[in-house]
């Protein structure tokens, strides 16, 4: 299946940096014309860039957080507001790293007694100004790429609390590789959080589909809800349904 082969090719490029066309042909046992068509697809969706004689991972993978945070800002805001509708007064919620998850805070200013547990610096900054929110900041060293804190002791700290619902952004969603992250530490902690919460919500704008991050965190079926800003392809709709995940397209009636 071409879509799965392209995912494998993207992962190969990410793992190896600059890769020649010949190396791709040899690795995936396809013709040069086929590789060129696959590359055209990858370039169009922004996962790789052409260089002389080959390709490399797209430079936006190294874009500073504040620049990524500004991309698709309106779409991310809609996703955040849709996520906020899942929160009840008195809830204990976890907000994970990323440029989408923290935006749900804009939708809960009228809810009383909400406790927010987070390792997301943007979420900490925002929640600290909200009188209706009790903020619990997870400890650790700041990971500047995602403006989040990481520490080996975070799981034991997190386990002190009975979190009802967790909200997580993501590096990519792939039919073959599942839900992926670009940080091993963040991925490991996300995997732990998934086992400790009653409800798990994945927040991903439309550019995250068909993207493979550094490491697989979980299958799509590990989440209860997926919130995005545009309906994904038919293949993803089928996978979402098969996985038993409730799909919410922000801004559209359910």
Short mmCIF file of C-alpha atoms in Angstrom, two decimals:
data_model
loop_
_atom_site.label_atom_id
_atom_site.label_comp_id
_atom_site.label_asym_id
_atom_site.label_seq_id
_atom_site.Cartn_x
_atom_site.Cartn_y
_atom_site.Cartn_z
CA UNK A 1 0.00 0.00 0.00
CA UNK A 2 1.51 3.30 -1.11
CA UNK A 3 0.45 5.29 1.96
CA UNK A 4 2.20 2.87 4.30
CA UNK A 5 5.34 2.83 2.12
CA UNK A 6 5.50 6.63 2.20
CA UNK A 7 5.24 6.56 6.00
CA UNK A 8 8.19 4.15 6.09
CA UNK A 9 10.14 6.40 3.73
CA UNK A 10 9.46 9.46 5.89
CA UNK A 11 10.65 7.62 8.98
CA UNK A 12 13.78 6.45 7.15
CA UNK A 13 14.60 10.04 6.15
CA UNK A 14 14.02 11.31 9.69
CA UNK A 15 16.31 8.64 11.13
CA UNK A 16 19.08 9.12 8.56
CA UNK A 17 19.04 12.84 7.74
CA UNK A 18 20.02 13.57 4.14
CA UNK A 19 19.15 10.53 2.00
CA UNK A 20 19.87 10.07 -1.70
CA UNK A 21 17.26 8.97 -4.22
CA UNK A 22 19.31 5.87 -4.95
CA UNK A 23 19.37 4.90 -1.28
CA UNK A 24 15.60 5.20 -1.09
CA UNK A 25 15.18 3.07 -4.22
CA UNK A 26 17.45 0.39 -2.79
CA UNK A 27 15.92 0.44 0.68
CA UNK A 28 12.29 0.20 -0.51
CA UNK A 29 12.83 -1.85 -3.68
CA UNK A 30 11.04 0.56 -6.00
CA UNK A 31 11.95 2.42 -9.16
CA UNK A 32 13.39 5.93 -9.36
CA UNK A 33 10.13 7.20 -10.87
CA UNK A 34 8.17 5.73 -7.96
CA UNK A 35 10.49 7.37 -5.43
CA UNK A 36 10.13 10.71 -7.19
CA UNK A 37 6.33 10.45 -6.97
CA UNK A 38 6.56 9.52 -3.29
CA UNK A 39 8.89 12.44 -2.62
CA UNK A 40 6.48 14.82 -4.35
CA UNK A 41 3.79 13.62 -1.94
CA UNK A 42 6.07 14.03 1.09
CA UNK A 43 7.16 17.50 0.02
CA UNK A 44 3.54 18.55 -0.50
CA UNK A 45 2.59 17.60 3.06
CA UNK A 46 5.72 19.19 4.49
CA UNK A 47 7.55 16.22 5.97
CA UNK A 48 10.71 16.43 3.79
CA UNK A 49 12.64 18.94 1.70
CA UNK A 50 14.48 18.33 -1.55
CA UNK A 51 18.25 18.71 -1.66
CA UNK A 52 20.65 18.02 -4.53
CA UNK A 53 20.29 14.32 -5.36
CA UNK A 54 18.00 13.49 -2.47
CA UNK A 55 15.87 14.68 0.46
CA UNK A 56 16.20 15.64 4.11
CA UNK A 57 13.75 16.11 7.00
CA UNK A 58 11.79 19.34 6.66
CA UNK A 59 13.38 22.28 8.46
CA UNK A 60 10.13 23.08 10.29
CA UNK A 61 10.95 20.11 12.54
CA UNK A 62 13.59 22.38 14.07
CA UNK A 63 11.41 25.49 14.19
CA UNK A 64 11.41 27.17 17.63
CA UNK A 65 8.30 26.65 19.73
CA UNK A 66 7.09 30.25 19.51
CA UNK A 67 7.00 30.01 15.72
CA UNK A 68 5.20 26.66 15.72
CA UNK A 69 2.82 28.06 18.31
CA UNK A 70 1.76 30.76 15.86
CA UNK A 71 1.02 28.30 13.03
CA UNK A 72 -2.68 27.49 12.54
CA UNK A 73 -3.41 29.49 15.66
CA UNK A 74 -7.12 29.92 14.93
CA UNK A 75 -7.53 26.21 14.21
CA UNK A 76 -5.72 25.25 17.41
CA UNK A 77 -7.91 27.67 19.33
CA UNK A 78 -11.05 25.96 18.00
CA UNK A 79 -9.64 22.59 19.02
CA UNK A 80 -8.92 23.97 22.50
CA UNK A 81 -12.43 25.34 22.95
CA UNK A 82 -13.92 22.02 21.84
CA UNK A 83 -11.73 20.24 24.38
CA UNK A 84 -12.86 22.62 27.14
CA UNK A 85 -16.45 21.45 26.65
CA UNK A 86 -15.41 18.04 28.01
CA UNK A 87 -14.38 19.52 31.38
CA UNK A 88 -16.77 19.70 34.33
CA UNK A 89 -16.69 21.91 37.43
CA UNK A 90 -14.42 20.36 40.06
CA UNK A 91 -12.49 18.26 37.54
CA UNK A 92 -8.84 17.33 37.92
CA UNK A 93 -7.27 17.52 34.46
CA UNK A 94 -3.84 16.98 32.94
CA UNK A 95 -2.61 19.21 30.11
CA UNK A 96 0.33 17.78 28.20
CA UNK A 97 3.11 19.50 26.23
CA UNK A 98 2.57 21.14 22.87
CA UNK A 99 1.15 24.18 21.14
CA UNK A 100 -2.48 23.01 21.07
CA UNK A 101 -3.33 21.44 24.43
CA UNK A 102 -2.94 24.54 26.60
CA UNK A 103 -5.49 26.45 24.54
CA UNK A 104 -8.37 24.68 26.26
CA UNK A 105 -7.80 26.99 29.22
CA UNK A 106 -9.52 29.81 27.32
CA UNK A 107 -12.73 27.82 27.49
CA UNK A 108 -12.91 27.04 31.20
CA UNK A 109 -12.87 30.49 32.81
CA UNK A 110 -16.50 30.05 33.92
CA UNK A 111 -15.96 26.63 35.52
CA UNK A 112 -15.40 26.49 39.26
CA UNK A 113 -12.93 24.38 41.17
CA UNK A 114 -10.89 23.01 38.28
CA UNK A 115 -7.46 21.61 39.11
CA UNK A 116 -4.89 21.65 36.32
CA UNK A 117 -1.83 19.42 36.49
CA UNK A 118 0.70 20.14 33.77
CA UNK A 119 4.30 20.08 32.59
CA UNK A 120 3.48 22.59 29.82
CA UNK A 121 5.02 26.00 30.53
CA UNK A 122 2.41 27.82 28.42
CA UNK A 123 -0.34 26.13 30.41
CA UNK A 124 1.36 27.09 33.66
CA UNK A 125 1.63 30.72 32.60
CA UNK A 126 -2.00 30.87 31.54
CA UNK A 127 -3.48 28.91 34.45
CA UNK A 128 -1.57 30.99 36.99
CA UNK A 129 -3.71 34.00 36.03
CA UNK A 130 -7.05 32.18 36.46
CA UNK A 131 -8.80 32.57 39.80
CA UNK A 132 -10.99 29.50 39.24
CA UNK A 133 -8.05 27.15 38.61
CA UNK A 134 -5.78 25.39 41.09
CA UNK A 135 -2.46 24.89 39.31
CA UNK A 136 -0.15 21.97 40.07
CA UNK A 137 3.12 22.22 38.13
CA UNK A 138 5.00 19.02 37.45
CA UNK A 139 8.71 19.26 38.34
CA UNK A 140 11.65 18.90 36.01
CA UNK A 141 14.12 20.49 33.66
CA UNK A 142 12.76 22.70 30.88
CA UNK A 143 12.78 21.02 27.46
CA UNK A 144 13.03 24.09 25.24
CA UNK A 145 11.83 22.51 22.00
CA UNK A 146 8.34 22.04 23.43
CA UNK A 147 8.55 24.49 26.36
CA UNK A 148 7.76 21.65 28.75
CA UNK A 149 9.34 20.13 31.86
CA UNK A 150 10.74 16.60 32.01
CA UNK A 151 11.99 14.61 34.98
CA UNK A 152 12.31 10.90 35.85
CA UNK A 153 10.28 11.52 39.03
CA UNK A 154 7.28 12.98 37.21
CA UNK A 155 5.32 9.68 37.13
CA UNK A 156 5.47 9.24 40.91
CA UNK A 157 4.55 12.90 41.43
CA UNK A 158 1.66 12.58 38.99
CA UNK A 159 0.37 9.44 40.70
CA UNK A 160 -0.48 11.39 43.85
CA UNK A 161 -3.52 12.81 42.08
CA UNK A 162 -6.73 11.30 40.77
CA UNK A 163 -6.84 12.79 37.29
CA UNK A 164 -10.17 12.32 35.51
CA UNK A 165 -9.27 13.55 32.04
CA UNK A 166 -5.98 14.05 30.18
CA UNK A 167 -5.47 16.31 27.15
CA UNK A 168 -2.50 15.60 24.92
CA UNK A 169 -1.06 17.21 21.80
CA UNK A 170 0.94 15.07 19.41
CA UNK A 171 3.78 15.19 16.89
CA UNK A 172 2.02 12.95 14.39
CA UNK A 173 -0.68 10.37 13.72
CA UNK A 174 0.02 7.52 11.33
CA UNK A 175 -2.04 4.56 10.16
CA UNK A 176 0.92 2.24 10.69
CA UNK A 177 2.91 3.92 13.47
CA UNK A 178 0.00 5.18 15.58
CA UNK A 179 0.34 8.24 17.82
CA UNK A 180 3.90 9.53 17.82
CA UNK A 181 6.03 12.07 19.68
CA UNK A 182 9.37 13.72 18.91
CA UNK A 183 10.72 13.28 22.45
CA UNK A 184 11.42 9.95 24.12
CA UNK A 185 10.94 11.48 27.59
CA UNK A 186 7.61 13.06 26.69
CA UNK A 187 6.47 9.87 25.00
CA UNK A 188 7.31 7.75 28.05
CA UNK A 189 5.46 10.10 30.39
CA UNK A 190 2.45 10.30 28.07
CA UNK A 191 2.31 6.52 28.05
CA UNK A 192 2.23 6.54 31.85
CA UNK A 193 -0.51 9.16 31.96
CA UNK A 194 -2.67 7.05 29.64
CA UNK A 195 -2.76 4.31 32.27
CA UNK A 196 -3.79 6.64 35.11
CA UNK A 197 -6.71 8.67 33.73
CA UNK A 198 -10.38 7.89 33.30
CA UNK A 199 -10.63 9.72 29.96
CA UNK A 200 -7.92 10.40 27.39
CA UNK A 201 -8.25 13.13 24.76
CA UNK A 202 -5.95 13.56 21.75
CA UNK A 203 -5.76 17.06 20.24
CA UNK A 204 -4.31 17.27 16.73
CA UNK A 205 -4.72 19.78 13.93
CA UNK A 206 -5.06 18.53 10.35
CA UNK A 207 -1.33 18.79 9.59
CA UNK A 208 -0.53 16.03 12.10
CA UNK A 209 -2.13 13.25 10.04
CA UNK A 210 0.24 11.11 7.96
CA UNK A 211 3.15 12.44 10.03
CA UNK A 212 5.49 10.07 11.85
CA UNK A 213 7.30 11.38 14.91
CA UNK A 214 10.49 10.05 16.43
CA UNK A 215 8.83 7.42 18.62
CA UNK A 216 5.49 5.67 18.84
CA UNK A 217 3.66 6.41 22.08
CA UNK A 218 0.41 4.51 21.71
CA UNK A 219 -2.15 3.14 19.33
CA UNK A 220 -5.05 5.39 18.44
CA UNK A 221 -7.31 3.04 20.39
CA UNK A 222 -5.55 4.12 23.61
CA UNK A 223 -7.52 7.38 23.42
CA UNK A 224 -11.21 7.94 23.99
CA UNK A 225 -11.60 11.17 22.02
CA UNK A 226 -9.79 12.75 19.06
CA UNK A 227 -10.33 16.47 18.43
CA UNK A 228 -9.14 18.01 15.17
CA UNK A 229 -10.02 20.99 12.99
CA UNK A 230 -10.94 19.22 9.74
CA UNK A 231 -12.30 15.80 8.87
CA UNK A 232 -9.43 13.40 8.08
CA UNK A 233 -9.30 11.11 5.04
CA UNK A 234 -11.60 8.14 4.63
CA UNK A 235 -8.80 5.77 5.65
CA UNK A 236 -8.40 7.60 8.95
CA UNK A 237 -12.16 7.79 9.49
CA UNK A 238 -12.29 4.01 9.14
CA UNK A 239 -9.38 3.55 11.56
CA UNK A 240 -10.89 5.98 14.09
CA UNK A 241 -14.18 4.09 13.95
CA UNK A 242 -12.45 0.72 14.23
CA UNK A 243 -10.49 1.95 17.25
CA UNK A 244 -13.70 3.05 18.99
CA UNK A 245 -12.51 6.66 19.28
CA UNK A 246 -15.04 9.49 19.39
CA UNK A 247 -14.12 12.03 16.70
CA UNK A 248 -14.85 15.73 17.23
CA UNK A 249 -14.21 18.15 14.36
CA UNK A 250 -13.97 21.51 16.11
CA UNK A 251 -16.45 24.06 14.84
CA UNK A 252 -18.70 21.50 13.19
CA UNK A 253 -21.91 20.01 14.63
CA UNK A 254 -21.53 16.43 15.78
#
